Coordinates of C-alpha atoms and ligand atoms in Angstrom, one line a residue:
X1 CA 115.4 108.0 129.7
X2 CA 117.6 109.9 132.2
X3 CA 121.6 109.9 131.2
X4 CA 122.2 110.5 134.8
X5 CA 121.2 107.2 136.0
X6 CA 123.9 105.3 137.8
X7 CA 125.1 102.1 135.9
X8 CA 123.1 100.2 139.0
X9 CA 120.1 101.7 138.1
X10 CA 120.4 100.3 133.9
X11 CA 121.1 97.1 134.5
X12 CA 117.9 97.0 136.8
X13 CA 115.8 98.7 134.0
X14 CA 117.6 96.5 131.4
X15 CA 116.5 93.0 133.3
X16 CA 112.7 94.6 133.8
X17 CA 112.4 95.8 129.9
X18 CA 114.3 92.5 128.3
X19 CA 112.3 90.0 130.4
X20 CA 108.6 92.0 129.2
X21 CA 109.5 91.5 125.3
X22 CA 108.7 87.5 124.7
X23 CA 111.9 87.0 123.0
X24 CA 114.4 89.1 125.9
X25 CA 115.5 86.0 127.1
X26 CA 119.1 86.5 125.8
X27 CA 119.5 89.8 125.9
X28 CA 121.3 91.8 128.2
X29 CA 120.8 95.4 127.5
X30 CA 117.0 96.8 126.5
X31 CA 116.6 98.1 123.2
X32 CA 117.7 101.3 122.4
X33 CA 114.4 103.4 122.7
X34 CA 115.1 104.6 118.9
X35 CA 115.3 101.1 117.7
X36 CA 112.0 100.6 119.5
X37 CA 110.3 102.5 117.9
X38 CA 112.1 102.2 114.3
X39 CA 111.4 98.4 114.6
X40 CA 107.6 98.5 115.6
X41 CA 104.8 97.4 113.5
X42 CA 102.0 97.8 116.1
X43 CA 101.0 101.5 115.2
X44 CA 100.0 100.2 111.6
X45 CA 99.5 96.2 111.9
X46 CA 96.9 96.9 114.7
X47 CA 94.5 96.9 112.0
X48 CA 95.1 92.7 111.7
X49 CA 94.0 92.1 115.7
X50 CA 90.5 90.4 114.3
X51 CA 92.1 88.3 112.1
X52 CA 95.0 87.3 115.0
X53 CA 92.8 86.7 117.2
X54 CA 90.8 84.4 114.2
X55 CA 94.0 82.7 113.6
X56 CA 94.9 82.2 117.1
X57 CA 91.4 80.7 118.7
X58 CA 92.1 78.3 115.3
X59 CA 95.8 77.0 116.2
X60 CA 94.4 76.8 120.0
X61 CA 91.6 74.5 118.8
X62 CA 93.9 72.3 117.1
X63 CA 96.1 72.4 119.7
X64 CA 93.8 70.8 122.1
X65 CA 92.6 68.7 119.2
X66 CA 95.8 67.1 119.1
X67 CA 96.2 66.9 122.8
X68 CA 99.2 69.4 123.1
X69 CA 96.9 71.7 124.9
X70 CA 94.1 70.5 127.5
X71 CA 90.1 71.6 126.5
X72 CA 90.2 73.5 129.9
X73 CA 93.2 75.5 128.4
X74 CA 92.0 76.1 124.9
X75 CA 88.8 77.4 126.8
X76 CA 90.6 79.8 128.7
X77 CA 92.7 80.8 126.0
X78 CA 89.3 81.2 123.6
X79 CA 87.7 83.3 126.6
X80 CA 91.0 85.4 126.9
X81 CA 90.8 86.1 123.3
X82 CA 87.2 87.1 123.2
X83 CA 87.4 89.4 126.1
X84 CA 90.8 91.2 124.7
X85 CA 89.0 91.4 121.2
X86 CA 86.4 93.3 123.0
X87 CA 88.8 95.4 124.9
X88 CA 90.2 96.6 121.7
X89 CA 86.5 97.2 119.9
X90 CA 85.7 99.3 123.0
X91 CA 88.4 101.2 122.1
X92 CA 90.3 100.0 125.9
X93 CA 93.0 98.1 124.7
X94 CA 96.1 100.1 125.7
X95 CA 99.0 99.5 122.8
X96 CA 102.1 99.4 123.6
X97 CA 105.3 100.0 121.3
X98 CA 107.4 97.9 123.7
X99 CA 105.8 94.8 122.7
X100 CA 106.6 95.4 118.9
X101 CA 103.7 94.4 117.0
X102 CA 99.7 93.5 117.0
X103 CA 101.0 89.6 117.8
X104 CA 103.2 90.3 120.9
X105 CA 100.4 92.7 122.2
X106 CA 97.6 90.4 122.1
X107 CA 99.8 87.4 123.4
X108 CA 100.8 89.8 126.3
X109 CA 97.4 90.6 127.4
X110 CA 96.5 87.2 127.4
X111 CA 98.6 86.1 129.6
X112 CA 98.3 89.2 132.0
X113 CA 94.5 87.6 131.9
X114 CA 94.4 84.6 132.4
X115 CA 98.2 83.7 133.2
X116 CA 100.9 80.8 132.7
X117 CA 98.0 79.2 129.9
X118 CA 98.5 82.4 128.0
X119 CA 102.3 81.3 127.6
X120 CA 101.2 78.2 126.0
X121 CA 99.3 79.7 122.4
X122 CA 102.2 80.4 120.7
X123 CA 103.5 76.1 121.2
X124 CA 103.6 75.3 117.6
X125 CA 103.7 78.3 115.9
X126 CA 106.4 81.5 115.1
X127 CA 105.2 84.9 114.4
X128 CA 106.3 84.0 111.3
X129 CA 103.5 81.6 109.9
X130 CA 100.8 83.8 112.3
X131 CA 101.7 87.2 110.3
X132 CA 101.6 85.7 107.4
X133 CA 98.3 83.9 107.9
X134 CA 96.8 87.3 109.5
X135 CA 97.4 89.0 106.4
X136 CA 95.8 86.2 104.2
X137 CA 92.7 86.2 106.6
X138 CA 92.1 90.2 106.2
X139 CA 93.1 90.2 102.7
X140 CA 90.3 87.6 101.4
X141 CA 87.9 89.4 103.5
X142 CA 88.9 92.9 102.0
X143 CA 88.2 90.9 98.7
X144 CA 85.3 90.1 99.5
X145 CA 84.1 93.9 100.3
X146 CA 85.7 94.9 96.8
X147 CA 84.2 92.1 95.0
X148 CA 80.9 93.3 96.5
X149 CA 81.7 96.7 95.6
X150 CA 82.9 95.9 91.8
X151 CA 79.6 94.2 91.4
X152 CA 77.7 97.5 92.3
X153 CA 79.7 99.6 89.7
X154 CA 78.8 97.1 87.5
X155 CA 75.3 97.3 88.4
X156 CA 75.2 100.9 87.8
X157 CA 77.0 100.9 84.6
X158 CA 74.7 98.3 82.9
X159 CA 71.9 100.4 84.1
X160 CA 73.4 103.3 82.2
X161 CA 74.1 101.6 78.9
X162 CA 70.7 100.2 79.3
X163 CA 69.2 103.5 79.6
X164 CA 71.3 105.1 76.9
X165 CA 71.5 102.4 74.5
X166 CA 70.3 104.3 72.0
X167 CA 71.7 107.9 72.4
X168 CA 74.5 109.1 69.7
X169 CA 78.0 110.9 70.5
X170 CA 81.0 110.7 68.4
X171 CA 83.2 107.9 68.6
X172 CA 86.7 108.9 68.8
X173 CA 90.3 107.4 67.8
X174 CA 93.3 109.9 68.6
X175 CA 90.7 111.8 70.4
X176 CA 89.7 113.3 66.9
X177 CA 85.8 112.2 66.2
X178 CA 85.6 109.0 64.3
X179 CA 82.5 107.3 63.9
X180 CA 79.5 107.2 65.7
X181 CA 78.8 105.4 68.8
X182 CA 75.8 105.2 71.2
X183 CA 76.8 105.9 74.8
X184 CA 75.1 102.4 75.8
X185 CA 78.0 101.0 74.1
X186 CA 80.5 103.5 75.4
X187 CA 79.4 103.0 78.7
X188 CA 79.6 98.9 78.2
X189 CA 83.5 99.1 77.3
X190 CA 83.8 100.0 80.9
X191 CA 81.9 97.4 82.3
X192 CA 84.2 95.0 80.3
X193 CA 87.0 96.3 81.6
X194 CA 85.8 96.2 84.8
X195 CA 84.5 92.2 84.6
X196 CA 87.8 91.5 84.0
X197 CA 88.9 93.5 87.0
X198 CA 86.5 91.4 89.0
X199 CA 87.6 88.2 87.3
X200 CA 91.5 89.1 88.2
X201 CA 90.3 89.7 92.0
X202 CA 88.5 86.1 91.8
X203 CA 91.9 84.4 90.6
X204 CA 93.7 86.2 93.0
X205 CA 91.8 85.0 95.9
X206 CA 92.6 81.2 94.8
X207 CA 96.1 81.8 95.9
X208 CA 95.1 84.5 98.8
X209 CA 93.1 81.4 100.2
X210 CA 95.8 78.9 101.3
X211 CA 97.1 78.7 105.2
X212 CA 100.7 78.9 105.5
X213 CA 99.7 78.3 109.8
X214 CA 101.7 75.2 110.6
X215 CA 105.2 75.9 108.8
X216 CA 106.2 77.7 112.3
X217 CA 109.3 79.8 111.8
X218 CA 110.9 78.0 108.7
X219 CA 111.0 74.5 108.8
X220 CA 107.6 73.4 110.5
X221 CA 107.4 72.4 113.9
X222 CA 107.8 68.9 116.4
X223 CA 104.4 69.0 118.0
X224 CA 102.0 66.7 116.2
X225 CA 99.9 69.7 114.7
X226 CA 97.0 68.6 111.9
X227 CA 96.9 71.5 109.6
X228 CA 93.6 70.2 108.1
X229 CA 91.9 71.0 111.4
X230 CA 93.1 74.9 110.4
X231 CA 92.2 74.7 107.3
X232 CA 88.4 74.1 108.3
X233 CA 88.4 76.1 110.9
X234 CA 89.8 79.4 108.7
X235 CA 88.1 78.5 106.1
X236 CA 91.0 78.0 103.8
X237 CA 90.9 75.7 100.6
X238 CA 94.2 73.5 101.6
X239 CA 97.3 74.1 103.6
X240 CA 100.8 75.7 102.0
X241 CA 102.7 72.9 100.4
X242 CA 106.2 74.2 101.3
X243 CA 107.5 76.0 105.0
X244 CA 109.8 77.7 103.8
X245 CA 107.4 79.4 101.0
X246 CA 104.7 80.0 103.3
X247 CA 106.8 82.2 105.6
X248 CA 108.7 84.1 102.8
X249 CA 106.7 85.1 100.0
X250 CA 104.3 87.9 99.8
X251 CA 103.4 87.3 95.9
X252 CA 99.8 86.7 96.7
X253 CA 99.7 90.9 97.8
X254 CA 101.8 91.6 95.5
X255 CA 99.1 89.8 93.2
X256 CA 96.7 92.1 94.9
X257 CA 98.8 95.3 94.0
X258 CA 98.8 94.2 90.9
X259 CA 94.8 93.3 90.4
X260 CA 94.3 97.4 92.3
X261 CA 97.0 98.9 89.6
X262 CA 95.2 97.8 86.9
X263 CA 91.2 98.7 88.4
X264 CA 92.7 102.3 88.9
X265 CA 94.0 102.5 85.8
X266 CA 91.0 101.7 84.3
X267 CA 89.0 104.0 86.8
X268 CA 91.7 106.6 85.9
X269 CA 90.8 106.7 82.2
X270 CA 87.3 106.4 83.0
X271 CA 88.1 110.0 84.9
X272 CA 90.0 111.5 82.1
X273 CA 86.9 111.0 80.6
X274 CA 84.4 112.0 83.0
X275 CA 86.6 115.5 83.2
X276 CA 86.6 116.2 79.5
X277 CA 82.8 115.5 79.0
X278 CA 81.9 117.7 81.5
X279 CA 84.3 120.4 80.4
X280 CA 81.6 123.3 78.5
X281 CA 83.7 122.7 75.6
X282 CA 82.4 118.9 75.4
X283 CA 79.3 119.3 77.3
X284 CA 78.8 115.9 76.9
X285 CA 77.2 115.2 80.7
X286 CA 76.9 116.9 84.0
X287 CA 77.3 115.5 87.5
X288 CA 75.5 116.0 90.2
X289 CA 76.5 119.1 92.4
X290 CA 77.0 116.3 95.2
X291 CA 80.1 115.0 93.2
X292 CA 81.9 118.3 92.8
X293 CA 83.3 121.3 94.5
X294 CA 83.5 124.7 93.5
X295 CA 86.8 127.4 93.4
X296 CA 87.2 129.8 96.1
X297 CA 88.0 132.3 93.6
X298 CA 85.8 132.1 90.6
X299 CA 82.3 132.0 91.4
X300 CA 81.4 130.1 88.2
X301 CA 83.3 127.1 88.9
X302 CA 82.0 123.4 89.3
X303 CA 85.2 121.3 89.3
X304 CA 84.9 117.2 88.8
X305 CA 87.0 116.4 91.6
X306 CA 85.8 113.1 91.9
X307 CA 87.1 111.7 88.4
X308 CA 90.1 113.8 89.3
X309 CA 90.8 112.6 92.7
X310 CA 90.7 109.3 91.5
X311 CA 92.6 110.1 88.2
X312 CA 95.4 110.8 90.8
X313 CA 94.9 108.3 93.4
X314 CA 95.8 105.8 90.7
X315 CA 99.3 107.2 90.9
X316 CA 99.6 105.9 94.6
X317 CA 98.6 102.8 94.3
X318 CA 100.6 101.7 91.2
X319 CA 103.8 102.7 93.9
X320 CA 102.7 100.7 95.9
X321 CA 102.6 97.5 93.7
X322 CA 106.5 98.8 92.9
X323 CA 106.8 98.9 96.2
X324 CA 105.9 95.4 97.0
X325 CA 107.8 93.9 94.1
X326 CA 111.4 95.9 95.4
X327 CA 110.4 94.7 98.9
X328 CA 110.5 91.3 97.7
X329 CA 113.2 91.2 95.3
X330 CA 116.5 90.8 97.3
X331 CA 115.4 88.5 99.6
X332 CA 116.9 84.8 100.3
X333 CA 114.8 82.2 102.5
X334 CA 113.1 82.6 104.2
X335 CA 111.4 85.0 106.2
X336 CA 113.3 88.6 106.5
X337 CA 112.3 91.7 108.9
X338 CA 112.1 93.1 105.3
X339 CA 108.5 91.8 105.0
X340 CA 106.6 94.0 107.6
X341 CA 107.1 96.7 105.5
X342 CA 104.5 94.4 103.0
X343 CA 101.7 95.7 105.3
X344 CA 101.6 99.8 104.8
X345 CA 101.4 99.4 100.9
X346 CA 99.0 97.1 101.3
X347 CA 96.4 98.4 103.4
X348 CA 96.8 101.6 101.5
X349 CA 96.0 100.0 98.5
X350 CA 93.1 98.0 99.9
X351 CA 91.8 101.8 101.3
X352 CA 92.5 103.6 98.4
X353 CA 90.4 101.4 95.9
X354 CA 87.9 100.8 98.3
X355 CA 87.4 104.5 98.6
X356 CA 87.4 105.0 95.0
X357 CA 85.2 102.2 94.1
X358 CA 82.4 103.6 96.3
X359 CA 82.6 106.9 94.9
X360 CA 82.3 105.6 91.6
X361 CA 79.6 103.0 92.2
X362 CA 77.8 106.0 94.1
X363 CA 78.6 108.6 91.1
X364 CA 77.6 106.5 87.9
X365 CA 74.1 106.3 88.5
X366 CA 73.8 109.6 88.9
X367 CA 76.0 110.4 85.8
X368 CA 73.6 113.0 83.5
X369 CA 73.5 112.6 79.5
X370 CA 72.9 115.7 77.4
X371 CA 72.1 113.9 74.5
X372 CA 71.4 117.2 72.4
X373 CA 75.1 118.2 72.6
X374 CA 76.3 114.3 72.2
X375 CA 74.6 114.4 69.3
X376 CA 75.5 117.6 68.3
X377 CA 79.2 116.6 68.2
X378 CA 78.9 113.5 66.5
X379 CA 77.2 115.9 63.3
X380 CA 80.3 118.1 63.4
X381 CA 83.2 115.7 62.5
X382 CA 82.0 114.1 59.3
X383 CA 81.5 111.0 61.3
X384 CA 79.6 109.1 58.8
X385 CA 82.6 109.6 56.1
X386 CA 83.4 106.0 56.7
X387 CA 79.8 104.9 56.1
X388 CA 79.6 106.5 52.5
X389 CA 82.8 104.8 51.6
X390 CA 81.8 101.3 52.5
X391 CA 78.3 102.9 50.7
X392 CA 80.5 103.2 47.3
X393 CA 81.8 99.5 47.7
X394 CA 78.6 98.0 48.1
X395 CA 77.9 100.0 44.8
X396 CA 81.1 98.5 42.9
X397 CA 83.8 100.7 44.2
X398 CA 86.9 99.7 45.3
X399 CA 87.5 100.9 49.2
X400 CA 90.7 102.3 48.5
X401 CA 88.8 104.1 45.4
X402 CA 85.9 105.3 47.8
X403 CA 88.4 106.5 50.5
X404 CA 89.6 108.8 48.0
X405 CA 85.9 110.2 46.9
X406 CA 85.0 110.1 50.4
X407 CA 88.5 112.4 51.2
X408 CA 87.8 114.8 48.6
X409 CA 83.8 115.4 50.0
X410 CA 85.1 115.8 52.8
X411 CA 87.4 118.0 52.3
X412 CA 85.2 120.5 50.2
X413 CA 83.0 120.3 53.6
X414 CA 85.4 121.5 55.8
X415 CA 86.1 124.3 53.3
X416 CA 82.0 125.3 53.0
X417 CA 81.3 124.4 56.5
X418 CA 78.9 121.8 55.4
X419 CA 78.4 117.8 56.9
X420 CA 77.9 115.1 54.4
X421 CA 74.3 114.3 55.3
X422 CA 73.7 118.7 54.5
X423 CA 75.5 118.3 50.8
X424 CA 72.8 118.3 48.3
X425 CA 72.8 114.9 46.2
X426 CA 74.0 117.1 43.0
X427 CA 77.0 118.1 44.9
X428 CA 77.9 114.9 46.3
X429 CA 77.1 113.2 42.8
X430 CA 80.3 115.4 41.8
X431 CA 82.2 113.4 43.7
X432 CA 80.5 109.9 42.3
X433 CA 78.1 109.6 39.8
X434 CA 77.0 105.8 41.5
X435 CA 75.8 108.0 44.7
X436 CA 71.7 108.1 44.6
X437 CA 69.4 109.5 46.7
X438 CA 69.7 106.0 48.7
X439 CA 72.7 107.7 50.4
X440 CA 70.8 109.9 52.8
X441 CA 70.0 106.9 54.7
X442 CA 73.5 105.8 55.4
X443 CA 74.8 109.2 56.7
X444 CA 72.4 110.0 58.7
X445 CA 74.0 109.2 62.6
X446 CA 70.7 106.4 63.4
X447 CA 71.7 105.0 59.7
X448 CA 75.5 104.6 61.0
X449 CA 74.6 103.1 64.3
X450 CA 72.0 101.2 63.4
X451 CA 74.3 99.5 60.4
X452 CA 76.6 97.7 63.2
X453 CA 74.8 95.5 64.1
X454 CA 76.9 92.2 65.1
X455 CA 78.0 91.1 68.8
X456 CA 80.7 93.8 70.2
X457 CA 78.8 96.3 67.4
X458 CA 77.4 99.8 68.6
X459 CA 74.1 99.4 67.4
X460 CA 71.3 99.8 70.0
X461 CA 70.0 96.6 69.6
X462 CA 73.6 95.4 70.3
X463 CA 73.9 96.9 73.2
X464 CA 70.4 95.5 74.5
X465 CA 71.6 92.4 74.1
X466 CA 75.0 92.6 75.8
X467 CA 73.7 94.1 78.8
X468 CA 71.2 91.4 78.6
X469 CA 74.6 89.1 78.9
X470 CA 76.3 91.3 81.0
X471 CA 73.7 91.2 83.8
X472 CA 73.6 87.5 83.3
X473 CA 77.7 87.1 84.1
X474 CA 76.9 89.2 87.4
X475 CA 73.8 87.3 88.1
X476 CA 75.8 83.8 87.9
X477 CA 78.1 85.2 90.8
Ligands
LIG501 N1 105.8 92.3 112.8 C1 106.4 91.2 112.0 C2 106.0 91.4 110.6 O1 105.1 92.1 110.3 C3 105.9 89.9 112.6 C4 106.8 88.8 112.3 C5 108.1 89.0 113.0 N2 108.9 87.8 113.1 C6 110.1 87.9 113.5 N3 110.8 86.8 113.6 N4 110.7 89.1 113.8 O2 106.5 90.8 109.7

C-alpha cells in the first residue's frame, strides 16, 4: 500500500476491503495488511476444504429439512459446493489471505457463484461450530488411514515372529545379555505394544466422532435446526451435549497427540533397536539397501536412517502434544482465536506418523535375521546361568544357594574364557556335587528356550500360538 495516498483515497479503499471480509460490517478502517496476514489461517487450514465443504452440504440439507432454506436453494448451494470443490481439486481455486481462512474462502466463492443464496449457508451456524466440526471430520478419516496403516505393521510383524519363532539371540536387561529369547518373541513385544496403540486410536475415535455443528457461536442458535439430521448425514454417533464445550475444547486432538506420542515412542525404541542390531558390532540383522543411505565420505558406510529418522521424528511429535495442551490451558469459555493454532500441530502430527508408519510397515518385512551371529551372542554371555540355578533347585537347592554356585561358575568362566555349556561335567561338579550329566540339556540355548513354555513365555511353541492369537485380534477388526 502507497503512503502517499490522499486521506480520500483510504477511506475509499477502507469501505471496498471492510465490506469483502463477511464480518466488515462495523468496521471502519481495513485491517492493517500485517494483521492480515498474522491473523490468517487459510495458507495451513486449506487442507480441511473437503471436510467444509462435507459439513456445509450437511447443515444446507438440514436447513431445507427444517424449512429455513427452500429445496431450490439447498440445490444451488449443493451445486455451488460441488463445483468450488472441483475448482480447488483442479488446482484453480485462487486463495485469498483477505478472506482469513478455508471457511470465509469457500463461503466467498459461493456466493460470487451462485449469488444472494450463497449468503444464506452460514443461517444457523458460526465459524465456530463449522471449524470445529471440520477438524473432527478430517481427523476420524486420518484415523481411519492410520488404523489401516497400524494394521499392516502388525501384519508384517506377526509375519516375522512367525518366521523366526524359533531363532535364538540373547535376551537382555540393562542392555547386558540375560537369558535367552527367540526373536519370534522379541519381535511379538512390538506387536503388543503396537495393539495397544491401535486400541488407544479406536478409543480415541469415540470421542473424535461426536458433532459439535448446531451449538453456533456459543450458546446454539434460534432457527429450529434438528441436529440429528447432521448427525446421519456426517456420519457422527450423537450430537455434543453442551454448546459451550463443543466450540471450546480441543481435548479430542489433544487425545490424538497423545495416542501419536506414545506410537512414536514405541516406534522410537523399536529404532534404537533396529540401529544397534545392525551396527557390525551386534550384527544381529541387515536391512535392505532400499532402507538406508550411504556417507559421502566413507565409502564403507550403510547408515539406518530409517530407524533413525524416525528415532528423531518422535521428538516432534511429542511437542506437539505439549503444544496442544499449553494451547488449551489458559483458556476461559468459550471459544478463543487461541484455538487455530490447534490445527499446525495437528496435521503435523497426523503427517509425521503417517509417514513413519509406512516406512515401517514397508521396512519390517523386509527386516533380514542372521541367525548365526544371534545365536552367536546369546553363547557369549553365560545366558543359561539362570537355567542351571533353577537346575540346582529342582535338585534340592535352595535358589539363593544355587545363585551363589551359579556366580562362582561363572565367574571361573569369564576368567578361562569358557561358557557353561563348554565346562566339562568334572569342572562344574566342583562347583556342586548334585550337578549330573543331566545338566547339558538345560544349558544348552534350545534347552533354555524350550523350558518357557507358558503364555507370554519365549518358547517357540509359545510364540506359535500367540501369533496364532495375535492374528486372530486383527482378523476380528
Ligand atoms: N480460523 C478459525 C479457527 O481456525 C475459524 C474460527 C474463527 N472464529 C472466529 N470467531 N474468529 O479457529
Amino acid at each position: 500500500m502507497s503512503n502517499q495516498s490522499s486521506s480520500s483515497d483510504t477511506n475509499v479503499h477502507a469501505k471496498t476491503q471492510t465490506r469483502e471480509k463477511p464480518w466488515g460490517g462495523r468496521f471502519t478502517e481495513p485491517t492493517d495488511a500485517f494483521v492480515e496476514r498474522f491473523t490468517a489461517s487459510v495458507e495451513f487450514d486449506k487442507r480441511l476444504y473437503f471436510h467444509d465443504i462435507q459439513g456445509s452440504v450437511a447443515h444446507a440439507t438440514m436447513l431445507a429439512d427444517v424449512g429455513v432454506l427452500t429445496a431450490a436453494e439447498r440445490d444451488d448451494i449443493i451445486a455451488g459446493l460441488t463445483e468450488i470443490r472441483e475448482e480447488i481439486e483442479r488446482g484453480e481455486f485462487v486463495w485469498s489471505v483477505s478472506l482469513e481462512d478455508v471457511h470465509m474462502n469457500i463461503e466467498a466463492r459461493l456466493t460470487a457463484k451462485i449469488g444472494i443464496t450463497g449468503k444464506k449457508l452460514h443461517t444457523g451456524r458460526s465459524r465456530n461450530d463449522q471449524v470445529a466440526t471440520d477438524i473432527r471430520l478430517y481427523l476420524r478419516d486420518e484415523i481411519d488411514v492410520i488404523a489401516e496403516e497400524l494394521t499392516r505393521l502388525q501384519e508384517g510383524l506377526i509375519s516375522l515372529a512367525e518366521r523366526e519363532a524359533g531363532t535364538i539371540m540373547p535376551g537382555f536387561t540393562h542392555l547386558q545379555t540375560a537369558q535367552p529369547v527367540t526373536f519370534g518373541h522379541h519381535i511379538l513385544a512390538w506387536n503388543e505394544m503396537i495393539q495397544r496403540d491401535y486400541e488407544r486410536l479406536q478409543d480415541c475415535r469415540k470421542r473424535v466422532n461426536i458433532l459439535p455443528l448446531g451449538a453456533a457461536a456459543l450458546a446454539g442458535t434460534t432457527y429450529p435446526i434438528d441436529r440429528t439430521i447432521t448427525v446421519r448425514l456426517l456420519g457422527f454417533d450423537r450430537p455434543s451435549e453442551n454448546s459451550l464445550d463443543s466450540v471450546s475444547d480441543r481435548d479430542f486432538a489433544i487425545e490424538f497427540c497423545a495416542f501419536a506420542s506414545l506410537l512414536m515412542t514405541h516406534l522410537s525404541r523399536f529404532s534404537e533397536e533396529l540401529v544397534l542390531w545392525t551396527s557390525s558390532q551386534f550384527n544381529f540383522v541387515n536391512l535392505p539397501d532400499r532402507f538406508c543411505t550411504g556417507s559421502s565420505i566413507m565409502p564403507q558406510k550403510k547408515n539406518p536412517d530409517v530407524p533413525e529418522l524416525v528415532r528423531g521424528k518422535s521428538g516432534r511429535v511429542n511437542g506437539h502434544l505439549i503444544a496442544l495442551l499449553t494451547l488449551m490451558k489458559g483458556q476461559p469459555l468459550a471459544y478463543n482465536k487461541d484455538n487455530q493454532e490447534d490445527k499446525e500441530p495437528l496435521f503435523d502430527a497426523i503427517d509425521t506418523v503417517k509417514g513413519c508408519l509406512k516406512a515401517y510397515a514397508d521396512m519390517v518385512p523386509s527386516i533380514e535375521v542372521k541367525a548365526d551371529s544371534m545365536r552367536e551372542a546369546a553363547k557369549r554371555g553365560f545366558s543359561t546361568a539362570t537355567d542351571l540355578a533353577d537346575y540346582l533347585v529342582v535338585k534340592g537347592m535352595p535358589f539363593r544357594d544355587a545363585h551363589e554356585v551359579v556366580g562362582k561358575a561363572v565367574g571361573y568362566g569369564v576368567q578361562s574364557g569358557l561358557d557353561l555349556a563348554d565346562m566339562s561335567l568334572e569342572k562344574l561338579q566342583e562347583f556342586s556335587e548334585i550337578i549330573t550329566a543331566d545338566v547339558f540339556d538345560v544349558l544348552t540355548l534350545e534347552g533354555s528356550v524350550n523350558a518357557r513354555n507358558h503364555i507370554g513365555g519365549t518358547a517357540p511353541a509359545q510364540v506359535i500360538a500367540a501369533v496364532g492369537r495375535a492374528r486372530s485380534y486383527i482378523a476380528g477388526r
